[in-house]
Tab-separated table of C-alpha atoms in Angstrom:
chain	number	residue	atom	x	y	z
A	75	UNK	CA	-101.146	38.603	-33.660
A	76	UNK	CA	-104.387	37.354	-35.103
A	77	UNK	CA	-107.795	37.843	-33.576
A	78	UNK	CA	-110.691	35.410	-33.336
A	79	UNK	CA	-112.669	36.941	-36.178
A	80	UNK	CA	-110.102	35.484	-38.561
A	81	UNK	CA	-110.821	31.923	-37.526
A	82	UNK	CA	-113.567	29.634	-38.805
A	83	UNK	CA	-114.367	26.640	-36.716
A	84	UNK	CA	-111.834	24.319	-35.187
A	85	UNK	CA	-109.470	25.480	-37.824
A	86	UNK	CA	-110.886	28.849	-38.243
A	87	UNK	CA	-110.870	29.942	-37.163
A	88	UNK	CA	-92.308	40.271	-22.002
A	89	UNK	CA	-93.732	40.751	-20.742
A	90	UNK	CA	-91.688	40.620	-17.629
A	91	UNK	CA	-89.184	38.233	-19.146
A	92	UNK	CA	-85.989	40.079	-18.615
A	93	UNK	CA	-86.560	41.665	-21.971
A	94	UNK	CA	-88.620	40.716	-24.994
A	95	UNK	CA	-87.237	43.623	-26.943
A	96	UNK	CA	-84.454	46.124	-27.392
A	97	UNK	CA	-83.359	49.427	-25.980
A	98	UNK	CA	-85.689	52.293	-26.815
A	99	UNK	CA	-84.395	54.603	-29.490
A	100	UNK	CA	-82.132	52.046	-31.164
A	101	UNK	CA	-82.353	52.072	-34.953
A	102	UNK	CA	-80.580	49.542	-37.164
A	103	UNK	CA	-78.053	50.764	-39.674
A	104	UNK	CA	-78.911	49.200	-43.007
A	105	UNK	CA	-77.881	49.502	-46.588
A	106	UNK	CA	-79.633	48.011	-49.553
A	107	UNK	CA	-79.801	48.170	-53.268
A	108	UNK	CA	-83.168	49.719	-53.979
A	109	UNK	CA	-83.377	49.482	-57.749
A	110	UNK	CA	-86.733	49.792	-59.446
A	111	UNK	CA	-88.898	46.679	-59.051
A	112	UNK	CA	-90.031	44.828	-62.184
A	113	UNK	CA	-92.943	46.287	-64.095
A	114	UNK	CA	-96.313	44.790	-63.187
A	115	UNK	CA	-98.111	42.666	-65.774
A	116	UNK	CA	-100.511	44.613	-67.997
A	117	UNK	CA	-103.763	45.456	-66.276
A	118	UNK	CA	-102.679	44.324	-62.813
A	119	UNK	CA	-102.324	47.815	-61.354
A	120	UNK	CA	-105.891	48.609	-62.411
A	121	UNK	CA	-107.174	45.396	-60.857
A	122	UNK	CA	-105.424	46.092	-57.561
A	123	UNK	CA	-106.572	49.718	-57.542
A	124	UNK	CA	-110.184	48.661	-58.041
A	125	UNK	CA	-109.956	46.215	-55.137
A	126	UNK	CA	-108.547	48.903	-52.843
A	127	UNK	CA	-110.737	51.791	-53.952
A	128	UNK	CA	-113.858	50.919	-51.992
A	129	UNK	CA	-112.059	49.974	-48.780
A	130	UNK	CA	-111.065	53.348	-47.384
A	131	UNK	CA	-107.538	52.064	-46.701
A	132	UNK	CA	-105.054	54.841	-45.922
A	133	UNK	CA	-102.108	52.969	-47.408
A	134	UNK	CA	-100.460	49.645	-48.001
A	135	UNK	CA	-98.445	47.437	-50.281
A	136	UNK	CA	-98.564	44.147	-52.164
A	137	UNK	CA	-95.216	42.534	-52.963
A	138	UNK	CA	-94.423	39.290	-54.732
A	139	UNK	CA	-91.329	37.173	-55.104
A	140	UNK	CA	-90.953	34.370	-57.616
A	141	UNK	CA	-88.343	31.704	-56.945
A	142	UNK	CA	-86.748	34.148	-54.493
A	143	UNK	CA	-86.485	37.089	-56.910
A	144	UNK	CA	-88.532	40.265	-56.617
A	145	UNK	CA	-91.398	39.894	-59.097
A	146	UNK	CA	-93.621	42.885	-58.420
A	147	UNK	CA	-94.447	45.669	-55.985
A	148	UNK	CA	-97.614	47.741	-55.774
A	149	UNK	CA	-97.962	50.456	-53.141
A	150	UNK	CA	-100.774	52.866	-52.462
A	151	UNK	CA	-101.721	55.770	-50.254
A	152	UNK	CA	-100.015	57.206	-47.218
A	153	UNK	CA	-97.807	55.707	-44.552
A	154	UNK	CA	-98.738	58.713	-42.427
A	155	UNK	CA	-101.354	61.438	-42.904
A	156	UNK	CA	-99.883	64.215	-40.787
A	157	UNK	CA	-97.300	65.138	-41.770
A	158	UNK	CA	-98.091	63.390	-45.015
A	159	UNK	CA	-95.689	60.661	-46.058
A	160	UNK	CA	-96.576	58.371	-48.963
A	161	UNK	CA	-95.991	54.633	-48.858
A	162	UNK	CA	-92.793	53.522	-50.585
A	163	UNK	CA	-91.040	50.186	-51.029
A	164	UNK	CA	-89.072	50.983	-47.859
A	165	UNK	CA	-92.090	51.685	-45.632
A	166	UNK	CA	-92.221	49.330	-42.646
A	167	UNK	CA	-95.565	47.720	-41.808
A	168	UNK	CA	-96.467	45.651	-38.769
A	169	UNK	CA	-97.420	42.214	-40.121
A	170	UNK	CA	-99.097	40.891	-36.959
A	171	UNK	CA	-99.445	37.112	-36.823
A	172	UNK	CA	-97.501	36.649	-40.028
A	173	UNK	CA	-94.569	37.194	-37.678
A	174	UNK	CA	-95.359	33.826	-36.067
A	175	UNK	CA	-93.405	32.186	-38.869
A	176	UNK	CA	-90.359	34.234	-37.807
A	177	UNK	CA	-90.737	32.811	-34.298
A	178	UNK	CA	-91.142	29.353	-35.800
A	179	UNK	CA	-87.853	29.761	-37.676
A	180	UNK	CA	-86.111	30.875	-34.477
A	181	UNK	CA	-87.390	27.838	-32.545
A	182	UNK	CA	-86.323	25.478	-35.323
A	183	UNK	CA	-82.853	27.009	-35.358
A	184	UNK	CA	-82.533	25.943	-31.722
A	185	UNK	CA	-83.736	22.465	-32.718
A	186	UNK	CA	-81.194	22.378	-35.540
A	187	UNK	CA	-78.422	23.319	-33.123
A	188	UNK	CA	-79.431	20.496	-30.776
A	189	UNK	CA	-80.311	22.886	-27.964
A	190	UNK	CA	-83.941	21.806	-27.738
A	191	UNK	CA	-86.143	19.034	-29.131
A	192	UNK	CA	-89.712	19.356	-30.317
A	193	UNK	CA	-90.666	16.687	-27.804
A	194	UNK	CA	-89.282	18.781	-24.919
A	195	UNK	CA	-91.769	20.371	-22.571
A	196	UNK	CA	-91.712	24.118	-22.101
A	197	UNK	CA	-90.799	23.681	-18.433
A	198	UNK	CA	-87.651	21.756	-19.391
A	199	UNK	CA	-86.138	25.114	-20.354
A	200	UNK	CA	-88.294	27.878	-18.839
A	201	UNK	CA	-88.551	28.031	-15.040
A	202	UNK	CA	-91.205	29.466	-12.773
A	203	UNK	CA	-94.191	28.352	-14.852
A	204	UNK	CA	-97.533	26.994	-13.677
A	205	UNK	CA	-97.961	23.297	-14.391
A	206	UNK	CA	-100.272	23.701	-17.382
A	207	UNK	CA	-97.580	25.684	-19.218
A	208	UNK	CA	-94.620	23.727	-17.902
A	209	UNK	CA	-96.019	20.406	-19.144
A	210	UNK	CA	-96.807	21.599	-22.686
A	211	UNK	CA	-94.618	20.058	-25.427
A	212	UNK	CA	-92.873	22.466	-27.801
A	213	UNK	CA	-94.366	20.737	-30.862
A	214	UNK	CA	-97.908	21.375	-29.623
A	215	UNK	CA	-97.112	25.055	-29.175
A	216	UNK	CA	-95.805	25.325	-32.736
A	217	UNK	CA	-98.756	23.474	-34.247
A	218	UNK	CA	-101.477	25.197	-32.159
A	219	UNK	CA	-102.564	21.851	-30.708
A	220	UNK	CA	-101.760	22.633	-27.061
A	221	UNK	CA	-105.288	23.453	-25.874
A	222	UNK	CA	-104.011	26.608	-24.129
A	223	UNK	CA	-106.584	29.431	-23.988
A	224	UNK	CA	-105.804	32.592	-25.948
A	225	UNK	CA	-104.536	35.371	-23.695
A	226	UNK	CA	-105.778	37.986	-26.187
A	227	UNK	CA	-109.333	37.099	-25.225
A	228	UNK	CA	-108.620	38.975	-21.969
A	229	UNK	CA	-106.977	42.030	-23.573
A	230	UNK	CA	-109.257	45.049	-23.682
A	231	UNK	CA	-106.596	47.731	-24.036
A	232	UNK	CA	-103.615	46.979	-26.265
A	233	UNK	CA	-101.843	50.074	-24.959
A	234	UNK	CA	-101.795	48.828	-21.360
A	235	UNK	CA	-98.564	47.362	-19.955
A	236	UNK	CA	-98.346	43.591	-20.330
A	237	UNK	CA	-96.928	41.174	-17.779
A	238	UNK	CA	-96.042	37.521	-17.472
A	239	UNK	CA	-98.869	37.228	-14.950
A	240	UNK	CA	-101.362	38.017	-17.714
A	241	UNK	CA	-100.401	34.774	-19.428
A	242	UNK	CA	-100.612	32.871	-16.148
A	243	UNK	CA	-104.083	34.283	-15.570
A	244	UNK	CA	-105.187	33.283	-19.084
A	245	UNK	CA	-104.359	29.623	-18.442
A	246	UNK	CA	-105.347	29.544	-14.772
A	247	UNK	CA	-108.456	27.455	-15.413
A	248	UNK	CA	-106.539	24.893	-17.438
A	249	UNK	CA	-106.606	23.771	-21.049
A	250	UNK	CA	-109.560	23.774	-23.390
A	251	UNK	CA	-108.450	20.287	-24.504
A	252	UNK	CA	-105.466	18.008	-23.988
A	253	UNK	CA	-102.370	18.428	-26.199
A	254	UNK	CA	-102.937	16.758	-29.554
A	255	UNK	CA	-106.631	16.165	-28.946
A	256	UNK	CA	-107.700	19.011	-31.246
A	257	UNK	CA	-106.531	22.186	-32.973
A	258	UNK	CA	-107.421	25.732	-31.962
A	259	UNK	CA	-105.638	28.969	-32.755
A	260	UNK	CA	-104.191	30.604	-29.646
A	261	UNK	CA	-101.725	33.475	-29.507
A	262	UNK	CA	-100.585	32.135	-26.137
A	263	UNK	CA	-98.717	29.343	-27.919
A	264	UNK	CA	-96.353	31.654	-29.751
A	265	UNK	CA	-96.136	34.202	-26.967
A	266	UNK	CA	-94.600	31.598	-24.653
A	267	UNK	CA	-92.326	30.316	-27.432
A	268	UNK	CA	-90.687	33.723	-27.048
A	269	UNK	CA	-89.902	32.779	-23.450
A	270	UNK	CA	-88.372	29.524	-24.710
A	271	UNK	CA	-86.142	31.348	-27.204
A	272	UNK	CA	-84.961	33.744	-24.512
A	273	UNK	CA	-84.280	31.031	-21.931
A	274	UNK	CA	-82.293	28.821	-24.308
A	275	UNK	CA	-80.406	31.532	-26.215
A	276	UNK	CA	-79.755	33.854	-23.281
A	277	UNK	CA	-80.855	36.757	-25.494
A	278	UNK	CA	-83.914	38.945	-25.602
A	279	UNK	CA	-86.379	37.722	-28.233
A	280	UNK	CA	-86.051	40.820	-30.399
A	281	UNK	CA	-82.258	40.693	-30.262
A	282	UNK	CA	-82.237	37.017	-31.213
A	283	UNK	CA	-84.492	37.663	-34.211
A	284	UNK	CA	-82.391	40.604	-35.339
A	285	UNK	CA	-79.045	38.801	-35.038
A	286	UNK	CA	-79.912	35.191	-35.943
A	287	UNK	CA	-82.837	35.558	-38.338
A	288	UNK	CA	-82.958	38.928	-40.070
A	289	UNK	CA	-79.206	39.614	-40.251
A	290	UNK	CA	-78.159	36.329	-41.932
A	291	UNK	CA	-81.144	36.624	-44.270
A	292	UNK	CA	-79.743	40.034	-45.262
A	293	UNK	CA	-83.063	41.798	-44.895
A	294	UNK	CA	-82.449	45.489	-45.505
A	295	UNK	CA	-85.161	47.006	-43.321
A	296	UNK	CA	-87.131	44.323	-41.423
A	297	UNK	CA	-86.861	44.494	-37.645
A	298	UNK	CA	-88.748	43.722	-34.454
A	299	UNK	CA	-91.222	46.467	-33.673
A	300	UNK	CA	-90.725	48.879	-30.772
A	301	UNK	CA	-93.406	51.495	-30.264
A	302	UNK	CA	-91.221	53.319	-27.724
A	303	UNK	CA	-88.582	53.860	-30.413
A	304	UNK	CA	-88.540	56.442	-33.162
A	305	UNK	CA	-88.625	54.346	-36.340
A	306	UNK	CA	-88.867	56.879	-39.167
A	307	UNK	CA	-89.872	54.374	-41.858
A	308	UNK	CA	-92.649	52.796	-39.762
A	309	UNK	CA	-96.175	53.365	-41.052
A	310	UNK	CA	-98.769	54.860	-38.730
A	311	UNK	CA	-101.714	52.559	-38.078
A	312	UNK	CA	-105.264	53.858	-38.561
A	313	UNK	CA	-108.787	52.682	-37.738
A	314	UNK	CA	-111.763	53.527	-39.931
A	315	UNK	CA	-115.158	53.379	-38.231
A	316	UNK	CA	-117.800	54.338	-40.762
A	317	UNK	CA	-116.580	57.675	-42.100
A	318	UNK	CA	-114.487	58.446	-39.018
A	319	UNK	CA	-110.761	57.869	-39.466
A	320	UNK	CA	-108.516	57.967	-36.408
A	321	UNK	CA	-105.070	56.839	-35.393
A	322	UNK	CA	-105.198	53.310	-34.087
A	323	UNK	CA	-104.554	52.608	-30.429
A	324	UNK	CA	-100.834	52.542	-29.759
A	325	UNK	CA	-99.722	49.132	-28.558
A	326	UNK	CA	-97.722	48.716	-25.402
A	327	UNK	CA	-94.031	48.658	-26.331
A	328	UNK	CA	-93.474	45.047	-25.221
A	329	UNK	CA	-96.722	43.864	-26.816
A	330	UNK	CA	-95.708	45.398	-30.139
A	331	UNK	CA	-92.665	43.103	-30.453
A	332	UNK	CA	-93.934	39.970	-28.716
A	333	UNK	CA	-93.207	36.554	-30.217
A	334	UNK	CA	-96.793	35.900	-31.280
A	335	UNK	CA	-96.356	38.492	-34.033
A	336	UNK	CA	-94.168	41.534	-33.423
A	337	UNK	CA	-92.098	42.367	-36.500
A	338	UNK	CA	-92.023	45.014	-39.214
A	339	UNK	CA	-91.487	44.267	-42.908
A	340	UNK	CA	-91.070	46.436	-45.979
A	341	UNK	CA	-91.669	45.457	-49.592
A	342	UNK	CA	-87.914	45.256	-50.135
A	343	UNK	CA	-87.541	42.647	-47.370
A	344	UNK	CA	-89.879	40.125	-48.937
A	345	UNK	CA	-87.751	38.694	-51.767
A	346	UNK	CA	-84.584	38.247	-49.670
A	347	UNK	CA	-86.694	36.632	-46.944
A	348	UNK	CA	-88.138	34.121	-49.418
A	349	UNK	CA	-84.692	33.510	-50.892
A	350	UNK	CA	-83.049	32.959	-47.491
A	351	UNK	CA	-85.636	30.344	-46.545
A	352	UNK	CA	-85.239	28.466	-49.827
A	353	UNK	CA	-81.443	28.625	-49.804
A	354	UNK	CA	-80.977	27.059	-46.361
A	355	UNK	CA	-79.499	30.302	-45.078
A	356	UNK	CA	-81.551	30.069	-41.905
A	357	UNK	CA	-82.422	26.370	-41.692
A	358	UNK	CA	-80.937	23.321	-43.352
A	359	UNK	CA	-83.205	21.301	-45.626
A	360	UNK	CA	-84.173	18.700	-43.024
A	361	UNK	CA	-85.019	21.296	-40.369
A	362	UNK	CA	-86.772	23.554	-42.865
A	363	UNK	CA	-89.082	20.657	-43.702
A	364	UNK	CA	-90.244	20.695	-40.082
A	365	UNK	CA	-91.646	24.211	-40.609
A	366	UNK	CA	-94.099	22.763	-43.128
A	367	UNK	CA	-94.943	19.596	-41.231
A	368	UNK	CA	-98.551	19.455	-39.993
A	369	UNK	CA	-99.415	18.776	-36.392
A	370	UNK	CA	-100.188	15.186	-35.474
A	371	UNK	CA	-103.474	14.608	-33.660
A	372	UNK	CA	-104.329	11.778	-31.296
A	373	UNK	CA	-106.777	10.366	-33.833
A	374	UNK	CA	-103.901	9.792	-36.280
A	375	UNK	CA	-105.162	12.582	-38.480
A	376	UNK	CA	-103.303	15.866	-38.958
A	377	UNK	CA	-103.931	19.538	-38.263
A	378	UNK	CA	-102.568	21.315	-41.370
A	379	UNK	CA	-100.699	24.022	-39.493
A	380	UNK	CA	-96.898	24.124	-39.457
A	381	UNK	CA	-94.542	26.507	-37.667
A	382	UNK	CA	-96.748	29.581	-37.973
A	383	UNK	CA	-98.388	28.861	-41.334
A	384	UNK	CA	-101.457	27.051	-42.676
A	385	UNK	CA	-100.653	24.169	-45.032
A	386	UNK	CA	-102.830	23.365	-48.028
A	387	UNK	CA	-102.614	22.206	-51.647
A	388	UNK	CA	-103.361	24.085	-54.858
A	389	UNK	CA	-103.374	22.342	-58.217
A	390	UNK	CA	-101.609	19.374	-56.706
A	391	UNK	CA	-98.746	21.429	-55.228
A	392	UNK	CA	-98.084	22.730	-51.734
A	393	UNK	CA	-99.396	26.162	-50.814
A	394	UNK	CA	-99.285	28.093	-47.546
A	395	UNK	CA	-101.068	31.104	-46.154
A	396	UNK	CA	-101.589	33.104	-42.982
A	397	UNK	CA	-103.199	36.347	-41.887
A	398	UNK	CA	-102.296	38.845	-39.206
A	399	UNK	CA	-103.751	41.856	-37.435
A	400	UNK	CA	-102.881	44.289	-34.677
A	401	UNK	CA	-104.423	47.701	-34.030
A	402	UNK	CA	-104.119	49.689	-37.259
A	403	UNK	CA	-102.554	46.948	-39.388
A	404	UNK	CA	-103.683	43.856	-41.285
A	405	UNK	CA	-101.664	41.453	-43.419
A	406	UNK	CA	-102.012	38.396	-45.633
A	407	UNK	CA	-99.328	35.997	-46.831
A	408	UNK	CA	-99.711	33.391	-49.599
A	409	UNK	CA	-97.221	31.032	-51.241
A	410	UNK	CA	-97.774	28.721	-54.213
A	411	UNK	CA	-95.110	26.076	-54.779
A	412	UNK	CA	-96.377	25.226	-58.246
A	413	UNK	CA	-95.542	28.666	-59.636
A	414	UNK	CA	-92.890	29.665	-57.107
A	415	UNK	CA	-94.869	32.840	-56.344
A	416	UNK	CA	-95.026	34.157	-52.771
A	417	UNK	CA	-97.071	37.252	-51.963
A	418	UNK	CA	-97.373	39.543	-48.945
A	419	UNK	CA	-100.093	42.191	-48.691
A	420	UNK	CA	-100.273	44.682	-45.812
A	421	UNK	CA	-102.410	47.713	-44.995
A	422	UNK	CA	-102.081	50.320	-42.262
A	423	UNK	CA	-105.860	50.555	-41.801
A	424	UNK	CA	-108.161	48.239	-39.887
A	425	UNK	CA	-111.885	48.253	-39.158
A	426	UNK	CA	-113.996	49.434	-42.086
A	427	UNK	CA	-110.836	50.500	-43.908
A	428	UNK	CA	-109.246	47.053	-44.214
A	429	UNK	CA	-108.876	46.176	-47.902
A	430	UNK	CA	-109.521	42.662	-49.290
A	431	UNK	CA	-105.971	41.454	-48.707
A	432	UNK	CA	-106.622	37.878	-49.790
A	433	UNK	CA	-108.043	39.105	-53.084
A	434	UNK	CA	-105.015	41.361	-53.564
A	435	UNK	CA	-102.634	38.430	-53.013
A	436	UNK	CA	-104.571	36.172	-55.356
A	437	UNK	CA	-104.754	38.842	-58.056
A	438	UNK	CA	-100.997	39.402	-57.875
A	439	UNK	CA	-100.210	35.671	-57.925
A	440	UNK	CA	-102.606	34.977	-60.785
A	441	UNK	CA	-101.256	37.864	-62.879
A	442	UNK	CA	-97.658	36.716	-62.441
A	443	UNK	CA	-98.511	33.060	-63.128
A	444	UNK	CA	-101.867	32.755	-64.910
A	445	UNK	CA	-103.833	29.676	-63.920
A	446	UNK	CA	-101.790	29.071	-60.773
A	447	UNK	CA	-104.298	29.797	-57.988
A	448	UNK	CA	-107.573	28.271	-56.895
A	449	UNK	CA	-109.524	31.239	-58.291
A	450	UNK	CA	-109.261	29.795	-61.815
A	451	UNK	CA	-109.749	26.126	-60.966
A	452	UNK	CA	-112.792	24.570	-62.644
A	453	UNK	CA	-115.669	23.294	-60.558
A	454	UNK	CA	-115.837	19.582	-59.860
A	455	UNK	CA	-119.008	17.519	-59.756
A	456	UNK	CA	-121.077	17.750	-56.595
A	457	UNK	CA	-121.027	14.679	-54.392
A	458	UNK	CA	-122.884	13.597	-51.269
A	459	UNK	CA	-120.454	15.482	-49.019
A	460	UNK	CA	-121.044	18.694	-50.956
A	461	UNK	CA	-124.776	18.279	-50.531
A	462	UNK	CA	-124.325	17.807	-46.790
A	463	UNK	CA	-122.353	21.046	-46.525
A	464	UNK	CA	-124.733	22.955	-48.758
A	465	UNK	CA	-127.583	22.105	-46.420
A	466	UNK	CA	-125.493	22.910	-43.330
A	467	UNK	CA	-124.344	26.279	-44.732
A	468	UNK	CA	-127.802	27.408	-45.776
A	469	UNK	CA	-127.803	30.004	-42.989
A	470	UNK	CA	-124.893	32.335	-42.259
A	471	UNK	CA	-123.142	31.785	-38.909
A	472	UNK	CA	-125.002	28.541	-38.220
A	473	UNK	CA	-122.848	25.853	-36.640
A	474	UNK	CA	-122.566	22.504	-38.338
A	475	UNK	CA	-124.640	19.817	-36.602
A	476	UNK	CA	-122.739	17.691	-34.096
A	477	UNK	CA	-123.670	14.614	-36.115
A	478	UNK	CA	-121.384	15.881	-38.886
A	479	UNK	CA	-118.405	16.647	-36.651
A	480	UNK	CA	-115.403	14.488	-35.837
A	481	UNK	CA	-113.985	14.373	-32.322
A	482	UNK	CA	-111.275	16.958	-33.093
A	483	UNK	CA	-113.804	19.668	-33.899
A	484	UNK	CA	-116.054	18.798	-30.970
A	485	UNK	CA	-113.085	18.906	-28.576
A	486	UNK	CA	-111.995	22.313	-29.859
A	487	UNK	CA	-115.370	23.832	-29.006
A	488	UNK	CA	-115.102	26.237	-31.941
A	489	UNK	CA	-117.755	27.540	-34.301
A	490	UNK	CA	-117.989	25.468	-37.461
A	491	UNK	CA	-119.447	27.495	-40.289
A	492	UNK	CA	-118.271	30.200	-42.663
A	493	UNK	CA	-119.613	33.697	-42.103
A	494	UNK	CA	-121.583	33.512	-45.335
A	495	UNK	CA	-124.730	31.522	-46.054
A	496	UNK	CA	-125.240	29.338	-49.118
A	497	UNK	CA	-128.630	30.041	-50.690
A	498	UNK	CA	-130.448	27.902	-53.212
A	499	UNK	CA	-129.197	29.895	-56.199
A	500	UNK	CA	-125.581	30.138	-55.096
A	501	UNK	CA	-122.706	28.205	-56.584
A	502	UNK	CA	-121.198	25.876	-53.993
A	503	UNK	CA	-118.960	23.174	-55.368
A	504	UNK	CA	-115.580	21.484	-54.854
A	505	UNK	CA	-112.601	22.636	-56.915
A	506	UNK	CA	-109.859	20.344	-55.579
A	507	UNK	CA	-109.418	17.262	-53.430
A	508	UNK	CA	-106.259	15.793	-51.911
A	509	UNK	CA	-105.645	12.812	-49.627
A	510	UNK	CA	-104.380	13.196	-46.055
A	511	UNK	CA	-103.769	10.601	-43.320
A	512	UNK	CA	-107.137	9.241	-42.260
A	513	UNK	CA	-109.184	11.257	-44.700
A	514	UNK	CA	-109.383	13.810	-47.479
A	515	UNK	CA	-109.160	17.584	-47.802
A	516	UNK	CA	-111.546	19.372	-50.149
A	517	UNK	CA	-111.477	22.996	-51.267
A	518	UNK	CA	-114.925	24.419	-52.022
A	519	UNK	CA	-115.870	27.577	-53.917
A	520	UNK	CA	-118.912	29.630	-53.091
A	521	UNK	CA	-120.291	32.341	-55.384
A	522	UNK	CA	-123.055	34.352	-53.771
A	523	UNK	CA	-125.027	37.496	-54.427
A	524	UNK	CA	-123.298	40.162	-56.550
A	525	UNK	CA	-120.653	37.570	-57.496
A	526	UNK	CA	-119.186	37.612	-53.982
A	527	UNK	CA	-116.778	34.675	-53.815
A	528	UNK	CA	-115.470	32.610	-50.930
A	529	UNK	CA	-113.346	29.478	-50.540
A	530	UNK	CA	-113.266	27.041	-47.659
A	531	UNK	CA	-111.120	23.943	-47.069
A	532	UNK	CA	-112.828	21.065	-45.280
A	533	UNK	CA	-111.168	17.938	-43.909
A	534	UNK	CA	-113.339	14.829	-44.160
A	535	UNK	CA	-112.745	11.628	-42.247
A	536	UNK	CA	-113.171	8.300	-43.996
A	537	UNK	CA	-116.564	8.103	-42.227
A	538	UNK	CA	-117.773	11.430	-43.715
A	539	UNK	CA	-117.254	13.535	-40.599
A	540	UNK	CA	-115.659	16.976	-40.642
A	541	UNK	CA	-112.379	17.150	-38.739
A	542	UNK	CA	-111.103	20.463	-40.184
A	543	UNK	CA	-112.681	23.574	-41.657
A	544	UNK	CA	-110.959	26.796	-42.598
């Protein structure tokens, strides 16, 4: 799952189901070739170590595949403190909302088999739903354009039992906006897609993922989570609050494997996962393309979010990314089509101990394919739009003025500014532009005090209004 702090603006940004999991105590029997991963490029280990050093992270890993082959693994610290167990390439980490893409693959398999259509409404396949859920099209759930409120906004204790009624309660007051009117990240969308998978397949969500996604992809260790089960390779999650380190709250068993992000991955699962997706093992080419198709908005513009992944461009080529977090774990995924490099970074520490996962991914990708990421793109000339944003971002956490916002952002009701402020002496400039239906996307770089760097992608309408910011 992903929480609200990970979202900037409109783009920023069972449970009583007859089983959204597996029997407690079950452990998959796996075998895998675990040869030594390739040596890291010179100097990369030192760069990654320096990024991690100040974070207080207990442990974690960064793994990269290139064109489906394992390209590099870096692990650090402990999977568990007591008794001590160091992180290895086989350690399983909860990847939170990066598991949404797994759910997206499962839904698209059902589309590929002709069992559902993206234009179907949830209630066409799942019974006993309130009208607001029943009437929601599957495509809007996948693309986060449904307007359904996020059920996690009501969760105060992740260890408490979860029920279907909790989702009903979350949507009881209706949508925040009509389907396709805007984009807003909501874990509810993918949670209920788990109900769809169960209703159509006749299998529990976790069993479907294990048998129809992970098994054909030949992942050696990946599996749906199950906190009630003894999973020896699973990392313990920790929370760092100041100098106080404690075990993270233990999630409810059903919550830990829910469809909005409930799977475990090891470093050794990453390359075969990337290879299986590229090789049409899980989805044929036409269906796979749907996973990277942005959501269509009523304005004719697009929300650049596919089946559980954000869709952008880097150096003229497609790139994707997503983050994830649950108690004790945080993750970041990045993929760059131009270089063929895909990176996953995960840590078993949240709070003050969360390392800069995006920086770790970018450092790994840049070391494997120098000049391939946006970190090394040259600055472009400032234009009138840049000047507008510079003025709007002059104060941290200040919303953009309504006069600058397109209808999609206004309808979403989200905040519309990065968490950093752009001062007079700071670098703030575009580094890449690419056309989209009804407008243009622009990636901006900000360099602040002490060389702190940030990037933000803004969607501009043809009339110089902001319809996307992330």
